[in-house]
């Protein structure tokens, strides 16, 4: 076939190939080099770029150990607690890491996902097969660092194409000591997670560890009942004043002109939640997850936000007590983990879902008016609506499984959503929830 050969011609030299290549570039109709092929040329260029000296006029033979392969071979393993072993290629950091494997169905926004603190302790598998094509940039960060344990993808883009790109995904992960693997069957793993539920896994590039060693690590690790909030929360209170950049603002002219002081509990809060609240006219003080309720109430805020965060709400009873001490005294808005903590503070129960909700395409119905939003979600736990006391209303449900996606308790001036109204990444259907919180605070002021 034109342009391909099965082995090198013994009389081929690097100078021959370069000259032939230049001729072919000048003449696009040339499909074959003189005595060589495109693959042969790439192999030789790969050899030259690896800084191994190639003598002018030297002969290159098929099967020569001096010629380096231009492709990466499998050098990593994902071992799941069910005993399955998945061979893959590594990028980013190397080593051995254990975490809970979850799949995310978002088509875009991998950088926002990487920097979402709610993924602490987890490996995120992207169901979208092609990842890395837009690179990364400093504007799309949702927190100051990456908290997830690792990234699992099908195909890693070999180049980037975006005007905001400042570095490749692989370099970005390596600098942050985050492991990644690719060339693995993500569809098969996703089907396994949907069938069996979220599984603990171990990522490793360490050849000295046997498959049995890694399997033992997976079986002995547990994420349930672990306080993951403390590791992602801020250490001290700080003020937040940054709004959504005018370039990205999509609700121009509809925001409140009044200023409301909101205390935001950082259980792993995303930057775009803070930006959206600020854009709606709020002055925000962010406080650590362990900040006493009494100190919050001393500041006389117009409202309190309980943010998103990672892990099991039952593992942070101190946070539940804080919520109990605040609800009913000032208007309250809970998002994701904050929603679950409110559910427990009201006397309800939470439970671990089979494989959770992770992605930017979850349909949610507002039961108050029948409106359906496409939402961004990221949680493995949910509130059991049957356990809630009288007066608590289920306002939203997830239309995929009818799980509780929103609560309200008018008498206690609280509202909460199981999903992310800031939707970063994701659709902006639910941005109106921030406006509802503003109205809740405005009504309480009158």
CSV table of C-alpha atoms in Angstrom, one decimal:
chain,number,residue,atom,x,y,z
A,1,UNK,CA,0.0,0.0,0.0
A,2,UNK,CA,1.3,3.5,-0.8
A,3,UNK,CA,2.9,5.2,2.1
A,4,UNK,CA,3.4,2.0,4.2
A,5,UNK,CA,6.2,-0.6,4.5
A,6,UNK,CA,6.6,-3.6,6.8
A,7,UNK,CA,10.3,-3.0,7.5
A,8,UNK,CA,13.1,-0.6,6.8
A,9,UNK,CA,15.1,-0.7,3.6
A,10,UNK,CA,18.8,-1.5,4.6
A,11,UNK,CA,20.1,1.2,2.4
A,12,UNK,CA,18.0,4.0,3.8
A,13,UNK,CA,19.8,6.9,5.5
A,14,UNK,CA,18.4,9.7,7.5
A,15,UNK,CA,19.5,12.2,4.9
A,16,UNK,CA,17.6,10.2,2.2
A,17,UNK,CA,14.4,10.3,4.3
A,18,UNK,CA,14.6,14.0,5.1
A,19,UNK,CA,15.1,14.9,1.4
A,20,UNK,CA,12.2,12.7,0.4
A,21,UNK,CA,10.0,14.2,3.1
A,22,UNK,CA,10.8,17.7,1.9
A,23,UNK,CA,9.9,16.7,-1.7
A,24,UNK,CA,6.6,15.2,-0.6
A,25,UNK,CA,5.7,18.3,1.4
A,26,UNK,CA,6.3,20.4,-1.7
A,27,UNK,CA,4.2,18.0,-3.8
A,28,UNK,CA,1.0,16.8,-1.9
A,29,UNK,CA,0.3,14.2,-4.6
A,30,UNK,CA,3.4,12.2,-3.5
A,31,UNK,CA,2.1,9.5,-1.3
A,32,UNK,CA,5.4,7.5,-0.9
A,33,UNK,CA,9.0,8.5,-0.1
A,34,UNK,CA,11.9,7.1,-2.0
A,35,UNK,CA,12.7,3.8,-0.4
A,36,UNK,CA,10.9,4.6,2.9
A,37,UNK,CA,7.5,5.5,4.4
A,38,UNK,CA,5.8,8.0,6.6
A,39,UNK,CA,6.0,5.6,9.5
A,40,UNK,CA,9.7,5.1,9.0
A,41,UNK,CA,10.3,8.8,8.9
A,42,UNK,CA,8.4,9.3,12.1
A,43,UNK,CA,10.3,6.6,13.8
A,44,UNK,CA,13.6,8.2,12.8
A,45,UNK,CA,12.4,11.6,13.9
A,46,UNK,CA,11.4,10.2,17.2
A,47,UNK,CA,14.8,8.8,17.6
A,48,UNK,CA,16.4,12.1,16.7
A,49,UNK,CA,14.2,14.0,19.2
A,50,UNK,CA,15.1,11.6,22.0
A,51,UNK,CA,18.7,13.1,21.8
A,52,UNK,CA,20.3,9.8,20.7
A,53,UNK,CA,22.9,10.6,18.1
A,54,UNK,CA,22.3,9.3,14.6
A,55,UNK,CA,25.4,9.4,12.4
A,56,UNK,CA,24.9,10.9,9.0
A,57,UNK,CA,24.7,8.1,6.4
A,58,UNK,CA,24.2,5.3,8.9
A,59,UNK,CA,22.0,2.4,8.1
A,60,UNK,CA,18.8,1.7,10.0
A,61,UNK,CA,17.6,-1.9,10.0
A,62,UNK,CA,14.2,-3.3,10.9
A,63,UNK,CA,14.1,-4.6,14.5
A,64,UNK,CA,17.1,-2.5,15.5
A,65,UNK,CA,17.1,-1.9,19.3
A,66,UNK,CA,18.3,1.7,18.6
A,67,UNK,CA,14.9,2.7,17.1
A,68,UNK,CA,12.5,3.9,19.8
A,69,UNK,CA,8.8,3.3,19.6
A,70,UNK,CA,6.9,6.5,19.0
A,71,UNK,CA,4.0,5.3,21.1
A,72,UNK,CA,3.5,4.8,24.8
A,73,UNK,CA,3.0,1.3,26.2
A,74,UNK,CA,0.8,0.4,29.1
A,75,UNK,CA,2.5,1.2,32.3
A,76,UNK,CA,-0.3,1.6,34.8
A,77,UNK,CA,-3.1,-0.5,36.5
A,78,UNK,CA,-6.4,0.2,37.9
A,79,UNK,CA,-7.4,-2.6,40.3
A,80,UNK,CA,-10.9,-2.5,41.6
A,81,UNK,CA,-12.2,-4.1,44.8
A,82,UNK,CA,-14.2,-6.6,42.8
A,83,UNK,CA,-10.9,-8.1,41.6
A,84,UNK,CA,-11.0,-6.7,38.1
A,85,UNK,CA,-7.7,-5.4,36.7
A,86,UNK,CA,-7.6,-2.7,34.0
A,87,UNK,CA,-4.3,-2.1,32.2
A,88,UNK,CA,-3.7,1.5,31.0
A,89,UNK,CA,-1.2,4.2,30.2
A,90,UNK,CA,-0.3,6.9,32.7
A,91,UNK,CA,-0.1,10.6,32.5
A,92,UNK,CA,0.3,13.3,35.2
A,93,UNK,CA,1.9,12.0,38.4
A,94,UNK,CA,3.2,8.5,39.1
A,95,UNK,CA,2.9,6.3,42.1
A,96,UNK,CA,0.1,4.5,43.9
A,97,UNK,CA,-3.2,6.0,45.0
A,98,UNK,CA,-6.4,4.6,46.5
A,99,UNK,CA,-9.9,6.1,46.0
A,100,UNK,CA,-13.6,5.6,45.3
A,101,UNK,CA,-14.3,5.3,41.5
A,102,UNK,CA,-17.2,7.4,40.2
A,103,UNK,CA,-18.2,8.3,36.7
A,104,UNK,CA,-19.0,11.8,35.4
A,105,UNK,CA,-21.2,12.3,32.4
A,106,UNK,CA,-20.3,15.9,31.6
A,107,UNK,CA,-19.2,16.6,28.1
A,108,UNK,CA,-17.1,19.6,29.0
A,109,UNK,CA,-15.5,21.3,32.0
A,110,UNK,CA,-12.9,18.7,33.1
A,111,UNK,CA,-10.8,21.4,34.7
A,112,UNK,CA,-13.7,22.6,36.9
A,113,UNK,CA,-14.3,19.0,37.8
A,114,UNK,CA,-10.6,18.5,38.7
A,115,UNK,CA,-10.7,21.5,41.1
A,116,UNK,CA,-14.1,20.7,42.7
A,117,UNK,CA,-13.3,19.9,46.3
A,118,UNK,CA,-16.4,17.6,46.5
A,119,UNK,CA,-14.3,15.0,44.6
A,120,UNK,CA,-11.9,14.5,47.5
A,121,UNK,CA,-11.1,10.9,48.0
A,122,UNK,CA,-12.4,9.8,44.6
A,123,UNK,CA,-11.2,8.8,41.1
A,124,UNK,CA,-13.3,10.5,38.5
A,125,UNK,CA,-13.9,8.5,35.3
A,126,UNK,CA,-15.1,10.7,32.4
A,127,UNK,CA,-17.6,9.0,30.2
A,128,UNK,CA,-16.9,11.5,27.4
A,129,UNK,CA,-14.1,9.7,25.6
A,130,UNK,CA,-11.9,12.6,24.4
A,131,UNK,CA,-10.3,14.7,27.2
A,132,UNK,CA,-7.6,17.3,27.2
A,133,UNK,CA,-8.2,18.9,23.8
A,134,UNK,CA,-8.7,22.4,25.3
A,135,UNK,CA,-5.8,22.2,27.8
A,136,UNK,CA,-6.1,24.1,31.0
A,137,UNK,CA,-6.0,27.8,32.0
A,138,UNK,CA,-5.9,29.8,35.3
A,139,UNK,CA,-9.5,31.2,34.8
A,140,UNK,CA,-11.5,27.9,35.1
A,141,UNK,CA,-10.3,26.9,38.6
A,142,UNK,CA,-13.1,26.1,41.1
A,143,UNK,CA,-10.7,26.0,44.1
A,144,UNK,CA,-7.1,26.7,44.9
A,145,UNK,CA,-6.0,23.1,44.2
A,146,UNK,CA,-7.0,19.6,42.9
A,147,UNK,CA,-8.5,17.4,45.6
A,148,UNK,CA,-9.5,14.3,43.7
A,149,UNK,CA,-7.4,11.2,43.8
A,150,UNK,CA,-7.1,10.6,40.1
A,151,UNK,CA,-8.5,11.0,36.6
A,152,UNK,CA,-9.6,8.1,34.4
A,153,UNK,CA,-10.2,8.7,30.7
A,154,UNK,CA,-10.5,6.9,27.4
A,155,UNK,CA,-8.5,9.1,25.0
A,156,UNK,CA,-5.9,11.7,25.9
A,157,UNK,CA,-5.7,14.5,23.4
A,158,UNK,CA,-2.1,14.7,21.9
A,159,UNK,CA,-2.5,18.4,21.3
A,160,UNK,CA,-4.5,21.4,22.6
A,161,UNK,CA,-6.6,23.9,20.7
A,162,UNK,CA,-8.0,26.8,22.7
A,163,UNK,CA,-7.0,30.4,22.8
A,164,UNK,CA,-7.1,30.5,26.7
A,165,UNK,CA,-4.9,27.4,27.1
A,166,UNK,CA,-1.7,27.9,29.1
A,167,UNK,CA,-0.5,24.3,29.5
A,168,UNK,CA,-1.5,20.7,28.7
A,169,UNK,CA,-3.6,18.5,31.0
A,170,UNK,CA,-0.8,16.1,31.6
A,171,UNK,CA,1.6,18.9,32.7
A,172,UNK,CA,-1.1,20.4,34.9
A,173,UNK,CA,-1.7,17.1,36.7
A,174,UNK,CA,2.0,16.3,37.1
A,175,UNK,CA,2.6,19.7,38.8
A,176,UNK,CA,-0.3,19.0,41.2
A,177,UNK,CA,0.8,15.4,41.9
A,178,UNK,CA,-2.5,14.0,40.5
A,179,UNK,CA,-2.4,10.6,38.8
A,180,UNK,CA,-4.2,10.0,35.5
A,181,UNK,CA,-4.7,7.0,33.2
A,182,UNK,CA,-5.9,6.7,29.6
A,183,UNK,CA,-6.4,4.0,26.9
A,184,UNK,CA,-8.7,2.1,29.2
A,185,UNK,CA,-12.2,0.9,28.4
A,186,UNK,CA,-14.2,3.6,30.3
A,187,UNK,CA,-17.5,2.3,28.9
A,188,UNK,CA,-16.9,-1.1,30.4
A,189,UNK,CA,-15.9,0.3,33.8
A,190,UNK,CA,-19.0,2.6,33.8
A,191,UNK,CA,-21.3,-0.3,33.1
A,192,UNK,CA,-19.7,-2.2,36.0
A,193,UNK,CA,-20.2,0.8,38.3
A,194,UNK,CA,-23.8,1.2,37.2
A,195,UNK,CA,-24.4,-2.5,37.9
A,196,UNK,CA,-22.5,-3.0,41.1
A,197,UNK,CA,-22.3,0.6,42.5
A,198,UNK,CA,-19.3,2.7,43.2
A,199,UNK,CA,-16.2,0.7,43.8
A,200,UNK,CA,-12.9,1.3,45.6
A,201,UNK,CA,-9.9,1.2,43.3
A,202,UNK,CA,-6.2,1.5,43.3
A,203,UNK,CA,-4.2,3.3,40.6
A,204,UNK,CA,-0.6,2.4,40.4
A,205,UNK,CA,2.5,2.8,38.1
A,206,UNK,CA,4.7,0.9,40.6
A,207,UNK,CA,5.8,-2.4,39.0
A,208,UNK,CA,7.1,-3.7,42.4
A,209,UNK,CA,3.5,-4.0,43.7
A,210,UNK,CA,1.7,-7.2,42.6
A,211,UNK,CA,-2.0,-7.2,41.6
A,212,UNK,CA,-2.7,-9.0,44.8
A,213,UNK,CA,-1.1,-6.2,46.8
A,214,UNK,CA,-3.2,-3.6,45.1
A,215,UNK,CA,-6.4,-5.6,45.5
A,216,UNK,CA,-5.7,-5.9,49.2
A,217,UNK,CA,-5.3,-2.2,49.4
A,218,UNK,CA,-8.6,-1.6,47.7
A,219,UNK,CA,-10.5,-4.1,49.9
A,220,UNK,CA,-9.1,-2.5,53.1
A,221,UNK,CA,-9.9,1.1,52.3
A,222,UNK,CA,-13.2,2.7,53.1
A,223,UNK,CA,-14.6,6.2,52.3
A,224,UNK,CA,-17.9,5.8,54.3
A,225,UNK,CA,-17.9,7.5,57.7
A,226,UNK,CA,-14.7,9.5,56.9
A,227,UNK,CA,-14.6,13.3,57.6
A,228,UNK,CA,-13.4,14.6,54.3
A,229,UNK,CA,-14.7,18.2,54.9
A,230,UNK,CA,-11.9,19.2,57.3
A,231,UNK,CA,-9.2,18.6,54.6
A,232,UNK,CA,-10.8,20.8,52.0
A,233,UNK,CA,-12.2,23.7,54.2
A,234,UNK,CA,-10.4,27.0,54.7
A,235,UNK,CA,-8.4,27.6,57.9
A,236,UNK,CA,-9.7,31.1,58.7
A,237,UNK,CA,-12.5,33.5,57.8
A,238,UNK,CA,-12.0,35.7,54.7
A,239,UNK,CA,-14.0,38.2,52.6
A,240,UNK,CA,-15.1,37.4,49.1
A,241,UNK,CA,-15.9,40.2,46.6
A,242,UNK,CA,-15.3,38.8,43.1
A,243,UNK,CA,-18.3,38.7,40.8
A,244,UNK,CA,-18.9,36.7,37.7
A,245,UNK,CA,-16.7,38.2,35.1
A,246,UNK,CA,-18.6,40.5,32.7
A,247,UNK,CA,-17.4,38.3,29.8
A,248,UNK,CA,-19.3,35.3,31.3
A,249,UNK,CA,-22.3,37.0,32.9
A,250,UNK,CA,-25.5,35.7,31.4
A,251,UNK,CA,-28.2,37.4,33.6
A,252,UNK,CA,-27.4,41.0,32.9
A,253,UNK,CA,-29.8,43.6,34.5
A,254,UNK,CA,-31.7,41.0,36.6
A,255,UNK,CA,-29.7,41.1,39.8
A,256,UNK,CA,-30.6,42.7,43.1
A,257,UNK,CA,-29.2,46.2,43.7
A,258,UNK,CA,-29.3,45.8,47.5
A,259,UNK,CA,-26.4,44.4,49.5
A,260,UNK,CA,-26.9,41.4,51.8
A,261,UNK,CA,-24.3,40.1,54.1
A,262,UNK,CA,-24.0,36.3,53.8
A,263,UNK,CA,-21.9,34.0,55.9
A,264,UNK,CA,-20.8,31.1,53.7
A,265,UNK,CA,-19.7,27.9,55.5
A,266,UNK,CA,-16.8,26.4,53.5
A,267,UNK,CA,-17.4,22.6,53.4
A,268,UNK,CA,-15.5,22.6,50.1
A,269,UNK,CA,-17.1,25.6,48.4
A,270,UNK,CA,-16.7,26.3,44.7
A,271,UNK,CA,-15.5,29.7,43.6
A,272,UNK,CA,-18.4,30.1,41.2
A,273,UNK,CA,-21.0,29.7,44.0
A,274,UNK,CA,-19.3,32.7,45.6
A,275,UNK,CA,-19.2,34.6,42.3
A,276,UNK,CA,-22.9,34.1,41.6
A,277,UNK,CA,-23.9,35.2,45.1
A,278,UNK,CA,-21.7,38.3,44.8
A,279,UNK,CA,-23.2,39.1,41.4
A,280,UNK,CA,-26.6,39.0,43.0
A,281,UNK,CA,-25.7,41.7,45.4
A,282,UNK,CA,-24.2,39.8,48.4
A,283,UNK,CA,-21.3,40.7,50.6
A,284,UNK,CA,-19.8,37.4,51.5
A,285,UNK,CA,-17.7,36.3,54.5
A,286,UNK,CA,-16.4,32.7,54.1
A,287,UNK,CA,-15.8,30.8,57.3
A,288,UNK,CA,-14.3,27.3,58.1
A,289,UNK,CA,-16.4,24.2,58.5
A,290,UNK,CA,-15.8,24.3,62.3
A,291,UNK,CA,-16.8,27.9,62.8
A,292,UNK,CA,-19.1,28.1,65.8
A,293,UNK,CA,-22.7,29.0,65.1
A,294,UNK,CA,-22.6,31.6,68.0
A,295,UNK,CA,-19.8,33.5,66.2
A,296,UNK,CA,-21.9,33.5,63.0
A,297,UNK,CA,-24.9,34.9,64.7
A,298,UNK,CA,-22.9,37.6,66.4
A,299,UNK,CA,-22.1,39.0,62.9
A,300,UNK,CA,-25.9,39.4,62.4
A,301,UNK,CA,-25.8,38.2,58.8
A,302,UNK,CA,-28.8,38.6,56.4
A,303,UNK,CA,-28.4,34.9,55.4
A,304,UNK,CA,-26.2,31.8,55.8
A,305,UNK,CA,-25.0,29.5,53.0
A,306,UNK,CA,-24.1,25.9,53.7
A,307,UNK,CA,-21.9,24.9,50.8
A,308,UNK,CA,-21.1,21.8,48.8
A,309,UNK,CA,-18.5,19.4,50.1
A,310,UNK,CA,-17.1,15.8,49.8
A,311,UNK,CA,-18.1,12.6,51.6
A,312,UNK,CA,-20.6,11.3,54.0
A,313,UNK,CA,-22.7,13.9,55.9
A,314,UNK,CA,-23.1,11.4,58.8
A,315,UNK,CA,-19.3,11.6,59.3
A,316,UNK,CA,-19.5,15.3,60.3
A,317,UNK,CA,-21.8,15.6,63.3
A,318,UNK,CA,-20.2,18.9,64.3
A,319,UNK,CA,-21.5,20.4,61.1
A,320,UNK,CA,-25.0,19.1,61.7
A,321,UNK,CA,-25.0,20.7,65.1
A,322,UNK,CA,-23.9,24.0,63.6
A,323,UNK,CA,-26.8,23.9,61.1
A,324,UNK,CA,-29.2,23.1,63.9
A,325,UNK,CA,-28.1,26.1,65.9
A,326,UNK,CA,-28.5,28.4,62.9
A,327,UNK,CA,-31.7,27.4,61.1
A,328,UNK,CA,-34.8,29.3,62.2
A,329,UNK,CA,-32.7,32.3,63.2
A,330,UNK,CA,-31.7,33.6,59.8
A,331,UNK,CA,-32.6,32.6,56.2
A,332,UNK,CA,-30.5,29.6,55.1
A,333,UNK,CA,-29.5,28.2,51.7
A,334,UNK,CA,-27.9,24.7,51.5
A,335,UNK,CA,-26.2,23.4,48.4
A,336,UNK,CA,-25.3,19.7,47.9
A,337,UNK,CA,-23.6,18.7,51.2
A,338,UNK,CA,-25.3,21.7,52.8
A,339,UNK,CA,-28.6,20.3,51.6
A,340,UNK,CA,-27.8,16.9,53.2
A,341,UNK,CA,-26.7,18.6,56.5
A,342,UNK,CA,-30.0,20.5,56.6
A,343,UNK,CA,-31.9,17.3,56.1
A,344,UNK,CA,-30.1,15.7,59.1
A,345,UNK,CA,-30.4,18.9,61.2
A,346,UNK,CA,-34.2,18.7,60.6
A,347,UNK,CA,-34.2,15.2,62.0
A,348,UNK,CA,-34.1,13.4,58.7
A,349,UNK,CA,-31.8,10.7,57.5
A,350,UNK,CA,-29.3,10.5,54.6
A,351,UNK,CA,-28.2,7.4,52.7
A,352,UNK,CA,-25.5,6.4,50.3
A,353,UNK,CA,-26.7,6.0,46.7
A,354,UNK,CA,-25.7,3.1,44.5
A,355,UNK,CA,-23.4,5.2,42.2
A,356,UNK,CA,-24.5,8.7,42.9
A,357,UNK,CA,-25.1,11.6,40.5
A,358,UNK,CA,-22.1,13.1,38.7
A,359,UNK,CA,-22.5,15.2,35.6
A,360,UNK,CA,-24.0,18.2,33.9
A,361,UNK,CA,-27.1,16.6,32.3
A,362,UNK,CA,-29.5,15.6,35.2
A,363,UNK,CA,-33.1,16.6,34.7
A,364,UNK,CA,-34.7,18.1,37.8
A,365,UNK,CA,-38.4,19.0,38.3
A,366,UNK,CA,-39.6,21.9,40.5
A,367,UNK,CA,-42.7,20.4,42.0
A,368,UNK,CA,-44.1,23.8,42.9
A,369,UNK,CA,-44.6,24.8,39.3
A,370,UNK,CA,-43.7,21.9,37.1
A,371,UNK,CA,-40.6,23.6,35.7
A,372,UNK,CA,-37.9,21.2,34.5
A,373,UNK,CA,-34.2,22.2,34.7
A,374,UNK,CA,-31.2,20.4,33.4
A,375,UNK,CA,-28.8,20.5,36.3
A,376,UNK,CA,-25.2,19.9,37.3
A,377,UNK,CA,-24.8,17.4,40.1
A,378,UNK,CA,-22.0,15.8,42.1
A,379,UNK,CA,-23.0,13.7,45.2
A,380,UNK,CA,-23.0,10.1,46.4
A,381,UNK,CA,-25.5,10.7,49.3
A,382,UNK,CA,-29.1,11.8,49.4
A,383,UNK,CA,-31.8,12.8,51.9
A,384,UNK,CA,-34.6,10.3,52.6
A,385,UNK,CA,-37.8,12.4,52.2
A,386,UNK,CA,-39.8,9.9,54.2
A,387,UNK,CA,-37.7,10.7,57.3
A,388,UNK,CA,-38.3,14.5,57.2
A,389,UNK,CA,-40.6,16.1,59.9
A,390,UNK,CA,-43.9,17.8,59.2
A,391,UNK,CA,-43.4,21.3,57.7
A,392,UNK,CA,-40.5,20.2,55.5
A,393,UNK,CA,-41.4,20.2,51.9
A,394,UNK,CA,-39.7,18.4,49.0
A,395,UNK,CA,-39.5,21.1,46.3
A,396,UNK,CA,-37.5,19.3,43.6
A,397,UNK,CA,-36.9,15.7,42.5
A,398,UNK,CA,-34.4,14.2,40.2
A,399,UNK,CA,-36.4,12.8,37.2
A,400,UNK,CA,-33.9,10.0,36.6
A,401,UNK,CA,-34.6,8.2,39.9
A,402,UNK,CA,-37.1,10.5,41.8
A,403,UNK,CA,-34.6,11.1,44.6
A,404,UNK,CA,-35.0,14.3,46.7
A,405,UNK,CA,-33.3,17.2,44.9
A,406,UNK,CA,-34.6,20.2,46.9
A,407,UNK,CA,-36.1,21.1,50.2
A,408,UNK,CA,-37.9,24.1,51.8
A,409,UNK,CA,-39.2,24.8,55.3
A,410,UNK,CA,-41.0,28.2,55.0
A,411,UNK,CA,-41.5,28.5,58.8
A,412,UNK,CA,-37.8,28.2,59.3
A,413,UNK,CA,-36.8,30.4,56.4
A,414,UNK,CA,-34.7,27.8,54.7
A,415,UNK,CA,-34.2,26.3,51.2
A,416,UNK,CA,-31.8,23.8,49.8
A,417,UNK,CA,-30.8,22.0,46.6
A,418,UNK,CA,-29.1,18.7,46.1
A,419,UNK,CA,-27.5,20.0,42.9
A,420,UNK,CA,-25.3,22.9,41.8
A,421,UNK,CA,-27.2,26.0,40.7
A,422,UNK,CA,-23.9,27.7,39.7
A,423,UNK,CA,-23.4,24.9,37.2
A,424,UNK,CA,-19.7,25.1,36.6
A,425,UNK,CA,-19.5,23.1,34.4
A,426,UNK,CA,-23.1,22.7,33.2
A,427,UNK,CA,-26.2,24.5,32.0
A,428,UNK,CA,-27.4,27.7,33.7
A,429,UNK,CA,-31.1,26.7,34.1
A,430,UNK,CA,-30.9,26.7,37.9
A,431,UNK,CA,-29.2,30.1,38.4
A,432,UNK,CA,-32.6,31.4,39.5
A,433,UNK,CA,-32.1,29.7,42.9
A,434,UNK,CA,-29.7,32.4,43.9
A,435,UNK,CA,-32.5,34.9,43.2
A,436,UNK,CA,-34.9,32.9,45.4
A,437,UNK,CA,-32.3,33.1,48.3
A,438,UNK,CA,-32.2,36.9,47.8
A,439,UNK,CA,-36.0,37.1,48.0
A,440,UNK,CA,-35.9,35.0,51.2
A,441,UNK,CA,-33.4,37.4,52.8
A,442,UNK,CA,-35.4,40.4,51.5
A,443,UNK,CA,-38.6,39.1,53.0
A,444,UNK,CA,-37.0,38.5,56.3
A,445,UNK,CA,-35.7,42.1,56.4
A,446,UNK,CA,-39.1,43.6,56.0
